[in-house]
Short mmCIF file of C-alpha atoms in Angstrom, two decimals:
data_model
loop_
_atom_site.label_atom_id
_atom_site.label_comp_id
_atom_site.label_asym_id
_atom_site.label_seq_id
_atom_site.Cartn_x
_atom_site.Cartn_y
_atom_site.Cartn_z
CA MET A 27 0.00 0.00 0.00
CA SER A 28 1.25 3.48 -0.87
CA LEU A 29 1.96 6.03 1.85
CA LEU A 30 1.74 8.97 -0.56
CA ASN A 31 -0.44 9.27 -3.62
CA VAL A 32 -0.19 12.28 -5.92
CA GLU A 33 -2.78 12.35 -8.69
CA ASN A 34 -3.05 14.65 -11.71
CA ILE A 35 -1.51 17.72 -10.10
CA ARG A 36 -1.59 20.86 -12.21
CA LYS A 37 -0.35 24.31 -11.28
CA SER A 38 -0.34 27.52 -13.30
CA TYR A 39 0.85 31.06 -12.69
CA GLY A 40 -1.32 33.20 -14.90
CA LYS A 41 -1.15 31.65 -18.36
CA THR A 42 2.05 29.75 -17.60
CA GLU A 43 1.40 26.10 -16.76
CA VAL A 44 4.22 24.95 -14.48
CA LEU A 45 2.94 21.49 -13.52
CA LYS A 46 1.04 19.46 -16.11
CA ASP A 47 -0.78 16.41 -14.78
CA ILE A 48 1.81 15.09 -12.32
CA SER A 49 1.06 11.68 -10.77
CA PHE A 50 3.21 9.32 -8.68
CA SER A 51 3.10 7.26 -5.50
CA LEU A 52 5.53 6.33 -2.73
CA LYS A 53 5.54 3.48 -0.26
CA LYS A 54 6.64 3.93 3.36
CA GLY A 55 10.43 3.85 3.57
CA GLU A 56 11.02 4.69 -0.09
CA VAL A 57 13.28 7.49 -1.28
CA LEU A 58 12.28 9.36 -4.42
CA ALA A 59 14.83 11.56 -6.19
CA ILE A 60 13.51 14.18 -8.60
CA ILE A 61 15.98 15.45 -11.19
CA GLY A 62 15.67 17.87 -14.08
CA SER A 63 16.76 21.25 -15.36
CA SER A 64 15.91 24.54 -13.67
CA GLY A 65 12.37 25.59 -14.49
CA SER A 66 11.08 22.04 -14.95
CA GLY A 67 8.64 22.36 -12.02
CA LYS A 68 10.50 20.43 -9.31
CA THR A 69 10.36 23.11 -6.59
CA THR A 70 6.76 24.02 -7.41
CA LEU A 71 5.80 20.37 -6.95
CA LEU A 72 7.40 20.28 -3.49
CA ARG A 73 5.67 23.53 -2.54
CA CYS A 74 2.31 22.07 -3.59
CA LEU A 75 2.95 18.96 -1.47
CA ASN A 76 3.80 21.14 1.51
CA PHE A 77 0.73 23.37 1.05
CA LEU A 78 2.86 26.42 0.34
CA GLU A 79 1.13 26.58 -3.06
CA THR A 80 -2.36 25.44 -4.03
CA PRO A 81 -2.63 23.27 -7.14
CA GLY A 82 -5.25 24.16 -9.70
CA ASN A 83 -6.16 20.52 -10.14
CA GLY A 84 -5.47 17.12 -8.61
CA LYS A 85 -5.47 15.15 -5.39
CA ILE A 86 -2.90 14.49 -2.65
CA SER A 87 -3.37 11.65 -0.14
CA VAL A 88 -1.26 10.37 2.75
CA ASN A 89 -2.10 7.02 4.34
CA ASP A 90 -5.32 6.97 2.32
CA LYS A 91 -6.39 10.27 3.90
CA VAL A 92 -7.18 12.91 1.28
CA LEU A 93 -5.31 16.10 2.18
CA PHE A 94 -6.10 18.01 -1.00
CA ASP A 95 -8.76 17.52 -3.65
CA SER A 96 -9.38 20.20 -6.25
CA ASN A 97 -12.98 19.01 -6.52
CA ASP A 98 -13.55 19.98 -2.88
CA SER A 99 -14.38 23.69 -3.05
CA SER A 100 -15.06 24.15 0.67
CA ALA A 101 -12.91 26.80 2.36
CA LYS A 102 -10.13 25.52 4.61
CA SER A 103 -9.18 27.32 7.81
CA ASP A 104 -5.58 28.28 8.56
CA SER A 105 -5.65 25.70 11.36
CA GLU A 106 -6.72 22.95 8.97
CA ILE A 107 -4.01 23.87 6.46
CA ARG A 108 -1.39 23.78 9.24
CA LYS A 109 -2.58 20.30 10.25
CA ARG A 110 -2.25 19.06 6.69
CA ARG A 111 1.17 20.63 6.36
CA LEU A 112 2.38 18.57 9.36
CA HIS A 113 2.34 15.44 7.18
CA PHE A 114 5.32 16.88 5.30
CA GLY A 115 8.66 18.35 6.34
CA LEU A 116 10.56 20.61 3.95
CA VAL A 117 14.25 21.45 3.90
CA PHE A 118 14.83 24.54 1.74
CA GLN A 119 17.82 25.42 -0.43
CA SER A 120 18.77 28.41 1.71
CA PHE A 121 18.38 26.97 5.24
CA ASN A 122 15.81 29.62 6.37
CA LEU A 123 16.89 29.43 10.01
CA PHE A 124 15.73 32.22 12.32
CA PRO A 125 18.87 34.26 13.08
CA GLN A 126 17.57 35.55 16.43
CA TYR A 127 17.18 32.01 17.85
CA THR A 128 19.82 29.52 18.91
CA VAL A 129 20.14 26.19 17.12
CA ILE A 130 18.03 24.31 19.64
CA GLU A 131 15.44 27.12 19.74
CA ASN A 132 15.11 26.88 15.94
CA ILE A 133 14.41 23.16 16.21
CA MET A 134 11.95 23.57 19.10
CA LEU A 135 9.94 26.46 17.65
CA ALA A 136 7.42 24.57 15.49
CA PRO A 137 6.83 21.75 18.03
CA LYS A 138 6.20 24.36 20.75
CA LEU A 139 3.52 26.01 18.61
CA ALA A 140 2.02 22.62 17.78
CA ALA A 141 2.01 21.63 21.46
CA LYS A 142 0.17 24.79 22.52
CA GLU A 143 -2.52 24.22 19.90
CA GLN A 144 -2.88 20.50 20.58
CA ILE A 145 -3.07 20.88 24.37
CA LYS A 146 -5.69 23.56 23.89
CA GLN A 147 -7.75 21.27 21.64
CA THR A 148 -7.22 17.83 23.18
CA GLY A 149 -5.68 18.40 26.60
CA GLU A 150 -2.40 16.63 25.85
CA TYR A 151 0.65 16.53 23.57
CA MET A 152 2.66 13.32 23.14
CA GLY A 153 1.36 12.12 26.50
CA ALA A 154 2.09 15.41 28.28
CA LYS A 155 -0.87 16.93 30.10
CA SER A 156 0.62 20.40 30.48
CA TYR A 157 2.65 22.74 28.29
CA LYS A 158 5.53 22.60 30.78
CA GLU A 159 5.70 18.80 30.47
CA ALA A 160 5.44 19.10 26.68
CA LEU A 161 8.41 21.52 26.61
CA GLU A 162 10.59 18.93 28.33
CA ILE A 163 9.66 16.31 25.74
CA ILE A 164 10.26 18.77 22.89
CA LYS A 165 13.67 19.81 24.25
CA ASN A 166 14.83 16.22 24.71
CA ASN A 167 13.70 15.37 21.19
CA ALA A 168 15.56 18.40 19.82
CA LYS A 169 18.74 17.26 21.57
CA SER A 170 18.34 13.78 20.08
CA LEU A 171 17.89 15.23 16.61
CA LEU A 172 20.99 17.39 16.98
CA GLU A 173 22.94 14.30 17.94
CA ARG A 174 21.50 12.52 14.91
CA VAL A 175 22.85 15.20 12.55
CA GLY A 176 26.17 15.43 14.40
CA LEU A 177 25.74 18.86 15.98
CA SER A 178 25.20 18.21 19.70
CA GLU A 179 27.91 20.69 20.64
CA LYS A 180 26.23 23.51 18.68
CA SER A 181 22.88 23.58 20.50
CA GLU A 182 23.40 27.05 22.01
CA SER A 183 25.10 28.57 18.96
CA TYR A 184 23.39 31.04 16.66
CA PRO A 185 23.08 30.39 12.90
CA CYS A 186 25.59 33.15 12.09
CA ASN A 187 28.26 31.16 13.90
CA LEU A 188 27.72 28.02 11.81
CA SER A 189 29.04 27.00 8.43
CA GLY A 190 26.56 26.58 5.58
CA GLY A 191 26.75 22.81 5.94
CA GLN A 192 26.06 23.02 9.66
CA GLN A 193 23.11 25.36 9.07
CA GLN A 194 21.62 22.92 6.59
CA ARG A 195 22.03 20.06 9.05
CA VAL A 196 20.14 22.14 11.65
CA ALA A 197 17.45 22.73 9.03
CA ILE A 198 17.19 18.96 8.55
CA ALA A 199 16.82 18.43 12.31
CA ARG A 200 14.14 21.14 12.39
CA ALA A 201 12.21 19.43 9.58
CA LEU A 202 12.37 16.14 11.49
CA ALA A 203 11.16 17.69 14.76
CA LEU A 204 7.47 17.27 13.93
CA ASN A 205 7.96 13.66 12.79
CA PRO A 206 6.52 14.16 9.28
CA ASP A 207 5.24 11.28 7.16
CA VAL A 208 7.27 12.50 4.20
CA LEU A 209 10.50 14.50 4.44
CA CYS A 210 11.16 16.71 1.41
CA PHE A 211 14.45 18.29 0.34
CA ASP A 212 14.60 21.09 -2.23
CA GLU A 213 18.13 21.10 -3.69
CA PRO A 214 19.61 20.84 -0.18
CA THR A 215 23.22 21.34 -1.31
CA SER A 216 22.80 23.99 -4.01
CA ALA A 217 23.77 26.85 -1.67
CA LEU A 218 26.86 25.03 -0.34
CA ASP A 219 30.49 25.02 -1.35
CA PRO A 220 31.62 21.66 -2.76
CA GLU A 221 33.54 20.76 0.40
CA LEU A 222 30.40 21.19 2.52
CA THR A 223 28.11 19.29 0.19
CA GLY A 224 29.38 15.89 1.31
CA GLU A 225 28.55 16.39 4.99
CA VAL A 226 24.91 17.26 4.18
CA LEU A 227 24.52 14.38 1.73
CA ASN A 228 25.94 12.00 4.33
CA VAL A 229 23.31 13.13 6.85
CA ILE A 230 20.51 12.61 4.31
CA ARG A 231 21.95 9.21 3.45
CA SER A 232 21.95 8.28 7.15
CA LEU A 233 18.23 9.10 7.39
CA LYS A 234 17.30 6.35 4.95
CA THR A 235 15.52 3.69 7.00
CA SER A 236 12.47 1.50 6.55
CA ASP A 237 10.45 4.12 8.47
CA SER A 238 11.73 7.19 6.63
CA THR A 239 10.01 8.27 3.42
CA MET A 240 11.80 11.03 1.52
CA ILE A 241 11.54 13.11 -1.63
CA VAL A 242 14.82 14.72 -2.68
CA VAL A 243 15.02 17.29 -5.46
CA THR A 244 18.70 17.23 -6.35
CA HIS A 245 21.30 17.90 -9.02
CA GLU A 246 23.68 15.41 -7.35
CA ILE A 247 23.20 12.57 -9.82
CA GLU A 248 25.56 10.10 -8.15
CA PHE A 249 23.86 10.69 -4.82
CA ALA A 250 20.47 10.07 -6.43
CA ARG A 251 21.77 6.86 -7.96
CA ASP A 252 23.10 5.62 -4.61
CA VAL A 253 20.23 6.57 -2.29
CA ALA A 254 16.98 6.65 -4.28
CA ASP A 255 14.60 3.75 -4.78
CA LYS A 256 12.84 5.69 -7.53
CA ILE A 257 13.92 8.46 -9.88
CA ILE A 258 11.65 10.96 -11.62
CA PHE A 259 13.05 13.11 -14.42
CA MET A 260 10.95 16.24 -14.93
CA ALA A 261 11.01 18.45 -18.03
CA ASP A 262 8.69 21.34 -18.87
CA GLY A 263 6.27 20.51 -16.08
CA VAL A 264 5.77 16.83 -16.89
CA ILE A 265 7.30 13.56 -15.71
CA ALA A 266 9.32 12.66 -18.79
CA GLU A 267 10.74 9.46 -17.32
CA GLU A 268 10.25 7.44 -14.12
CA GLY A 269 11.80 4.27 -12.79
CA THR A 270 14.62 2.82 -10.71
CA PRO A 271 18.07 4.47 -10.73
CA GLU A 272 19.21 1.63 -12.98
CA GLN A 273 16.46 2.42 -15.48
CA VAL A 274 16.51 6.22 -15.46
CA ILE A 275 20.17 7.06 -14.83
CA ASN A 276 21.99 4.05 -16.25
CA ASN A 277 19.68 3.33 -19.16
CA PRO A 278 17.46 6.36 -19.95
CA GLN A 279 14.96 5.90 -22.76
CA ASN A 280 13.59 9.42 -23.19
CA PRO A 281 15.78 11.66 -25.40
CA ARG A 282 15.31 14.58 -22.99
CA THR A 283 16.60 12.46 -20.11
CA GLN A 284 19.57 11.37 -22.21
CA VAL A 285 20.49 14.97 -23.08
CA PHE A 286 20.13 16.10 -19.45
CA LEU A 287 22.27 13.28 -18.04
CA SER A 288 24.94 13.72 -20.72
CA ARG A 289 25.96 16.96 -18.95
CA PHE A 290 27.10 14.92 -15.94
CA ASN A 291 29.27 12.42 -17.84
#
């Protein structure tokens, strides 16, 4: 059974159609790499999945629960959109850490907001009956995530005191803090110097487990070949080719895929 189902997603800006009938599915624990030239629609697709953009058409489901259906015209509250967004975590190209907060505060910020809302609505958060108890759970989880990305010693540092690679690793820990069903990466190494790229890719590689479902938009073709279970090649807003790394990278059939990959040989 699929964890994520994306059906017939379309997205336009004015008269420009950026996504044209995008459909794919992912099982729990699978890693999908999305490759393609700039302007092919990769980032827009991730933004639609994370409810940062609203598709003009299509359906998005997680665990058989419909999160978006263009045929449903009923208005959604901000609270409902936030709940749906929790199914996904997104790591941006440019880190987007809050400079006024320490590393651990950056990681704790979203869970603290979620805890306040959930305690108000249900009376508990992850077993905690009070916000004070919830804060202790959130802080311990943040420390564990920092250890997971190799930055335990940087918990009280500010983003300005970190390298780009370290900032991106904090961003990964922050995205994991709400335990999303699907973790998305939008070109996570594009803003990094080559020597820092490896440390971020190693962290992403270490996250691959049977419980971790990920979508990685990347230009690191060798990384995609090594880590992904599926590859999608996007061109001009469509999925031009889809399959295993062996099929898409080693033996591409679509001429557009062949031309794109020839740049990396």
